[in-house]
mmCIF file of C-alpha atoms in Angstrom:
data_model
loop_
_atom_site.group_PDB
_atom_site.id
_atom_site.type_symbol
_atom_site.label_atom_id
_atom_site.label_comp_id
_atom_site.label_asym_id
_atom_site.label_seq_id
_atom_site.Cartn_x
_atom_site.Cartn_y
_atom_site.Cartn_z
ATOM 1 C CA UNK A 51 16.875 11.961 20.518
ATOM 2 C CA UNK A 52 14.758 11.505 17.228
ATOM 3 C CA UNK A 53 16.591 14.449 15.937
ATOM 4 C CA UNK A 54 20.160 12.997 16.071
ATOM 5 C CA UNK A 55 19.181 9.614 14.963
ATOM 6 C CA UNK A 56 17.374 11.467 11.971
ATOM 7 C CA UNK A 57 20.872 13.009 11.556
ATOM 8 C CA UNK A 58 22.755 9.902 11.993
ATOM 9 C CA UNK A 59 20.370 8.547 9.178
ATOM 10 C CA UNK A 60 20.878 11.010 7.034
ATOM 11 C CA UNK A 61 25.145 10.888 7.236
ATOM 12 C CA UNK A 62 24.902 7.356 6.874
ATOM 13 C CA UNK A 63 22.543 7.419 3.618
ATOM 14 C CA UNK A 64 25.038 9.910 2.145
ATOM 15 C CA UNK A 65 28.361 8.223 2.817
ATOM 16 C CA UNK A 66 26.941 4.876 1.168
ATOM 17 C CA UNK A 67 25.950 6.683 -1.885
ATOM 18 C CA UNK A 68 29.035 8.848 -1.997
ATOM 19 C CA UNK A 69 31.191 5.453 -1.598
ATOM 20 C CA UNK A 70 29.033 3.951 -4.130
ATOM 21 C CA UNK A 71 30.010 6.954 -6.727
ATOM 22 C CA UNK A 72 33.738 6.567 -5.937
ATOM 23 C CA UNK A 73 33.473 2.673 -6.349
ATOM 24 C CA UNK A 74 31.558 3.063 -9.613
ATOM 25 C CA UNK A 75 33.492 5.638 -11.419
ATOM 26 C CA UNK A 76 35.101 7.592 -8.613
ATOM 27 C CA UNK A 77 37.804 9.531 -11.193
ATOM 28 C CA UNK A 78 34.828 11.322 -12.858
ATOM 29 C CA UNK A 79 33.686 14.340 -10.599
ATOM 30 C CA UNK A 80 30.524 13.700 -12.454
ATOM 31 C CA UNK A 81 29.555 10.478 -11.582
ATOM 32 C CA UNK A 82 30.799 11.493 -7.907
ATOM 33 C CA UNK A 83 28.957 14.612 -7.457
ATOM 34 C CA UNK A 84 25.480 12.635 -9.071
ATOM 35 C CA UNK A 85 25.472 10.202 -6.866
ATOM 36 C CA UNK A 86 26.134 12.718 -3.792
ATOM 37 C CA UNK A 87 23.438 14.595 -5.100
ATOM 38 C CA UNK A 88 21.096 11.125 -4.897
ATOM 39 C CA UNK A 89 22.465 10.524 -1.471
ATOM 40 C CA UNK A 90 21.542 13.547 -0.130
ATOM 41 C CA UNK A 91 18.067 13.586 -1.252
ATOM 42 C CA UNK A 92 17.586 9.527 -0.288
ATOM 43 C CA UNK A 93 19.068 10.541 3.266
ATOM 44 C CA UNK A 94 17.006 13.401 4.071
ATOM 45 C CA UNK A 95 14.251 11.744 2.813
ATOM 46 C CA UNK A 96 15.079 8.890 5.233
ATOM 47 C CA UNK A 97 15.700 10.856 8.099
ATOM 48 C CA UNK A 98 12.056 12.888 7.496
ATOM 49 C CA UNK A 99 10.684 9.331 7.527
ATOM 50 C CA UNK A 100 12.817 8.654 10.970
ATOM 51 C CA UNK A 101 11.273 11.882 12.709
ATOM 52 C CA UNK A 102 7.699 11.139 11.698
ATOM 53 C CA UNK A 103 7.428 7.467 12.924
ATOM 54 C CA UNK A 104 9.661 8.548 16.221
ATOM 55 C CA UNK A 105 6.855 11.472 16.580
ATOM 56 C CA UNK A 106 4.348 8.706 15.993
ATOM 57 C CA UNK A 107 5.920 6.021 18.691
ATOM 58 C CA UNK A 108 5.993 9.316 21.083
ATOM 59 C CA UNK A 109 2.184 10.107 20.583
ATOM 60 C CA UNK A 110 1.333 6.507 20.861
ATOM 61 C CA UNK A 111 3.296 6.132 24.222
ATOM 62 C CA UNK A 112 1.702 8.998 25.685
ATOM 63 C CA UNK A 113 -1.927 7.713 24.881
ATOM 64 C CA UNK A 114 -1.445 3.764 25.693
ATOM 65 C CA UNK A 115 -3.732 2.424 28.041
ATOM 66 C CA UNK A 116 -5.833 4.932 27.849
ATOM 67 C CA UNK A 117 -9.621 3.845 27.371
ATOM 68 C CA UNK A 118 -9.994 4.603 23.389
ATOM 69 C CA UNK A 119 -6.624 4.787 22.363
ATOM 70 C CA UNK A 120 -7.212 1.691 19.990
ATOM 71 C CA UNK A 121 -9.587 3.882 18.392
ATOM 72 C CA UNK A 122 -8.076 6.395 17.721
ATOM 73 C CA UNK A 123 -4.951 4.290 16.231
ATOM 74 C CA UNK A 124 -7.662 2.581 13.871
ATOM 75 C CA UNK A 125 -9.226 6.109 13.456
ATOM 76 C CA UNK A 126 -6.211 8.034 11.977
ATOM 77 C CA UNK A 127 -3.571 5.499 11.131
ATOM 78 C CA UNK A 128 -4.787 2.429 9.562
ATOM 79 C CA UNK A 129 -4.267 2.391 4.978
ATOM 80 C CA UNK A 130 -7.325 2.799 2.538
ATOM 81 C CA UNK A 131 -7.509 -1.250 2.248
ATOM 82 C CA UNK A 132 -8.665 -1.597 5.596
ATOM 83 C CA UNK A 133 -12.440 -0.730 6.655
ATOM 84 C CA UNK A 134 -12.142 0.037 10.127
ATOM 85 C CA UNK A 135 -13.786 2.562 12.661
ATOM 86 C CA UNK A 136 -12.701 4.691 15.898
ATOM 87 C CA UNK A 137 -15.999 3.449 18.266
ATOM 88 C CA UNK A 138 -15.708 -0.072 19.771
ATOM 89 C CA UNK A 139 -18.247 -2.759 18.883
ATOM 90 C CA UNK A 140 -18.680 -4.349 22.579
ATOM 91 C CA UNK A 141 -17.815 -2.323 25.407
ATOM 92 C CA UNK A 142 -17.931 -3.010 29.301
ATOM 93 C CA UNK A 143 -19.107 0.114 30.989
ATOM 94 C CA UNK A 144 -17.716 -1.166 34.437
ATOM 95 C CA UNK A 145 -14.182 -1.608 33.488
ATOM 96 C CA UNK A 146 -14.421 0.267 29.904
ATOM 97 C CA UNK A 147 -12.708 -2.831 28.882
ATOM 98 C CA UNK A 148 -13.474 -2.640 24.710
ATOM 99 C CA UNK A 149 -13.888 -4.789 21.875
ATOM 100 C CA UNK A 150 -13.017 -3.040 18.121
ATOM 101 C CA UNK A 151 -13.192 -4.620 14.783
ATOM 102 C CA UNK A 152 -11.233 -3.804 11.617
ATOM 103 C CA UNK A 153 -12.201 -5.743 8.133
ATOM 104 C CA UNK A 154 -9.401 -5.971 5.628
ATOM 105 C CA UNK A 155 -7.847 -8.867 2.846
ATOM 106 C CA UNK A 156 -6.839 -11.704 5.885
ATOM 107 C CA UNK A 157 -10.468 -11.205 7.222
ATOM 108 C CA UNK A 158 -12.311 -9.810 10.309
ATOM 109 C CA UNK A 159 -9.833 -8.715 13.533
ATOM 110 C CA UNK A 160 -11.112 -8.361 16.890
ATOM 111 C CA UNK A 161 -9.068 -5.695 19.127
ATOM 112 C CA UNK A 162 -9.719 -5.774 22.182
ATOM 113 C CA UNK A 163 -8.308 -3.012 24.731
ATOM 114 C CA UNK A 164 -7.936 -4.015 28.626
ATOM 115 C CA UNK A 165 -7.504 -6.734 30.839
ATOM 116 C CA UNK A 166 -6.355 -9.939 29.353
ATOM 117 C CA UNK A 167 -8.813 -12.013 31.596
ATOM 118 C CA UNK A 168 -11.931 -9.881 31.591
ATOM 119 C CA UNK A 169 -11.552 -8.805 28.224
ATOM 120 C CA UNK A 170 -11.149 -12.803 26.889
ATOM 121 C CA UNK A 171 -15.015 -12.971 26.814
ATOM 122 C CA UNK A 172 -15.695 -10.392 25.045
ATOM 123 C CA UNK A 173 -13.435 -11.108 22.221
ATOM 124 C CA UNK A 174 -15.419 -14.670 22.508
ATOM 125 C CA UNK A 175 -18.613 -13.202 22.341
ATOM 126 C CA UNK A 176 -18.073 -10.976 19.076
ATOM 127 C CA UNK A 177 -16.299 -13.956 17.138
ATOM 128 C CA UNK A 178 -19.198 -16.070 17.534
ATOM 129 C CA UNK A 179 -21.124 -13.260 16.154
ATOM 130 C CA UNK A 180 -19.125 -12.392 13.471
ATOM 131 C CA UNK A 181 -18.508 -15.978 12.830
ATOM 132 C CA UNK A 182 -22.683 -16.161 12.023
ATOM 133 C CA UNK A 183 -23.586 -13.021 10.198
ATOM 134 C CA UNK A 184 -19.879 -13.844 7.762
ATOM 135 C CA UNK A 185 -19.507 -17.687 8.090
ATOM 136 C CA UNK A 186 -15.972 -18.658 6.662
ATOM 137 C CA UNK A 187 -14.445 -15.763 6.809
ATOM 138 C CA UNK A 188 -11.052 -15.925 9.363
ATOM 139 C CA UNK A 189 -11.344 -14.355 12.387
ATOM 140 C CA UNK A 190 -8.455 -13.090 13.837
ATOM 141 C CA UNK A 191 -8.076 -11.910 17.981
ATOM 142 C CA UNK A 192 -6.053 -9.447 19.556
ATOM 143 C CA UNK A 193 -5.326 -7.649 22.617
ATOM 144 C CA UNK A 194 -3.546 -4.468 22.721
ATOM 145 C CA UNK A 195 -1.837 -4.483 26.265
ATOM 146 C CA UNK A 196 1.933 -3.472 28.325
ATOM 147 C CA UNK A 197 1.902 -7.097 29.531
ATOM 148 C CA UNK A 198 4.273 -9.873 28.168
ATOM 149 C CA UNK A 199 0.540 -11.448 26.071
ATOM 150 C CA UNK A 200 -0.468 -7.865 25.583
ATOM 151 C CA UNK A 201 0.421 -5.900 21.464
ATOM 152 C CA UNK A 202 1.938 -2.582 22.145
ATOM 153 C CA UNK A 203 0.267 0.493 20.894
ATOM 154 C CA UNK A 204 2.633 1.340 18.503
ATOM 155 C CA UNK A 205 3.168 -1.937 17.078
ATOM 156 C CA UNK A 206 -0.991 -2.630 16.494
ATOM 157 C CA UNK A 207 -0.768 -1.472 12.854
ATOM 158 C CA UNK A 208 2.187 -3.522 11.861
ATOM 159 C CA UNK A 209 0.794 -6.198 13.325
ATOM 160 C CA UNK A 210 -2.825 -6.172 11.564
ATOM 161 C CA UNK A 211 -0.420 -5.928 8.010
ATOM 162 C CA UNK A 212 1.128 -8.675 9.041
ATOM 163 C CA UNK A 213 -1.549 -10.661 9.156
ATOM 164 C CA UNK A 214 -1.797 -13.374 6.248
ATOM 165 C CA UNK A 215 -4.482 -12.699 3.561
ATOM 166 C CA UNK A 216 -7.134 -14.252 2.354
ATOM 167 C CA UNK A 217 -10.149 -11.997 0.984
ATOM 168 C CA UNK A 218 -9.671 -10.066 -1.775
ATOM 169 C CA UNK A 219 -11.285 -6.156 -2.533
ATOM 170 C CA UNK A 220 -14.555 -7.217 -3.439
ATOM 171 C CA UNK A 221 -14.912 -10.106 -0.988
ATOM 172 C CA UNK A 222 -13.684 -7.641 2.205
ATOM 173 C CA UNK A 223 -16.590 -5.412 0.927
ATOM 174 C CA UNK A 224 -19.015 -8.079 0.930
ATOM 175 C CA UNK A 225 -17.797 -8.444 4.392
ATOM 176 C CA UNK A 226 -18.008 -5.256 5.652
ATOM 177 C CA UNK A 227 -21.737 -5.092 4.383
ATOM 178 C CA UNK A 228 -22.743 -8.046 6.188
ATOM 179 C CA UNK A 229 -21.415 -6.778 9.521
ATOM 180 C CA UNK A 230 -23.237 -3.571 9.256
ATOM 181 C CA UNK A 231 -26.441 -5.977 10.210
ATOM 182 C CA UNK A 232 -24.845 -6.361 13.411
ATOM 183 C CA UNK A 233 -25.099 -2.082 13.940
ATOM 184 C CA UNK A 234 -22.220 0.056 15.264
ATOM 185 C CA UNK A 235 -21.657 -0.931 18.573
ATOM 186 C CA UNK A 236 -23.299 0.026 22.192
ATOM 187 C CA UNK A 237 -23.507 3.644 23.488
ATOM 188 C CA UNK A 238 -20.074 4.850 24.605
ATOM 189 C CA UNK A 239 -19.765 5.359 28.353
ATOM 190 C CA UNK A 240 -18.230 8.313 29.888
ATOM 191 C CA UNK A 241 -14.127 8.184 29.846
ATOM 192 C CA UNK A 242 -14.844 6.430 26.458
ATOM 193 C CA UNK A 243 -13.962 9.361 23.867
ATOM 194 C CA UNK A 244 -11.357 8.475 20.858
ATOM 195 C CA UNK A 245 -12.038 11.683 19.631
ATOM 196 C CA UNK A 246 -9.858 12.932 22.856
ATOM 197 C CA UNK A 247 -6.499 11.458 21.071
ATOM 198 C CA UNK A 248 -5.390 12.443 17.615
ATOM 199 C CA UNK A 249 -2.282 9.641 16.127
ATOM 200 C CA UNK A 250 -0.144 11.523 13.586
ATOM 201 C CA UNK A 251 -1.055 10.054 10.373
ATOM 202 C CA UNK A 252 2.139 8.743 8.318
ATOM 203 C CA UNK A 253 3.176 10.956 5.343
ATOM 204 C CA UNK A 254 5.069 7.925 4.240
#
């Protein structure tokens, strides 16, 4: 459970340091009993990181493949460097298959949430617009999915930071104003809510 493996963490972080103030100096109870001290604030530190991003992966399993759940990840979960929003830019009201776009430094990413073969031209269809209202810019494409091609919920954010870069702060905002020409996306059909779903944002 998160709560042992915070535990485990926390053990683990303290033994290192406490071996590291016996290797150091270990015949002064001083330099022991500071690095102890170090130890045990690094490991419970550690292990309060462990429990939130467990609590996170939980949340996120218990939302994926939901319709919106992207949104709500982008919504609640995504660093100040990146200008993205919670409503989907292209949406199918059929399948609620959705397209979503975040704007940060390696350029303009296209999310898109359902399946891999009806969602494809969507994703399409939104590059070529992005690709004339912010020519040059890279466009990267997504697809958050369970399926062997699919990103997992949980692992969407570490895989947008992972992303190479190439704008810098002013040039993502120049970015981000162009796009606002193409308006906020269509109406949001019923089922459609990202409001619904609340990711725990990282104290971290």
């Amino acid at each position: 459970s998160a709560a042992w493996l915070a535990i485990l963490v926390l053990l683990l972080v303290l033994g290192a340091f406490i071996g590291i103030g016996f290797l150091t100096n270990g015949s002064d109870p001083w330099n022991v009993g500071l690095w102890s001290f170090t130890g045990l604030l690094t490991g419970v530190l550690g292990a309060m990181v462990t429990m939130t991003r467990r609590a996170e992966r939980a949340a996120f399993q218990q939302i994926e493949g939901q319709a919106g759940a992207v949104g709500a990840v982008l919504d609640s979960n995504m660093r100040r460097s990146w200008r993205a929003k919670s409503m989907p830019v292209a949406v199918d009201p059929k399948s609620k298959n959705a397209v979503y776009r975040a704007i940060g430094k390696p350029g303009v990413v296209l999310i898109a949430e359902g399946e891999s073969v009806r969602v494809r031209q969507m994703l399409e269809d939104e590059a070529k617009k992005v690709a004339r209202v912010a020519p040059g810019v890279a466009i990267h494409k997504l697809r958050v999915g369970t399926d062997e091609h699919g990103i997992r919920l949980h692992l969407l954010t570490k895989t947008l930071y992972k992303l190479p870069k190439a704008l810098n702060r002013a040039e993502v905002t120049a970015v981000v104003s162009r796009l606002e020409s193409l308006g906020s996306g269509p109406a949001i059909p019923k089922g459609i809510d990202p409001l619904k779903f609340r990711a725990p944002k990282r104290k971290f």
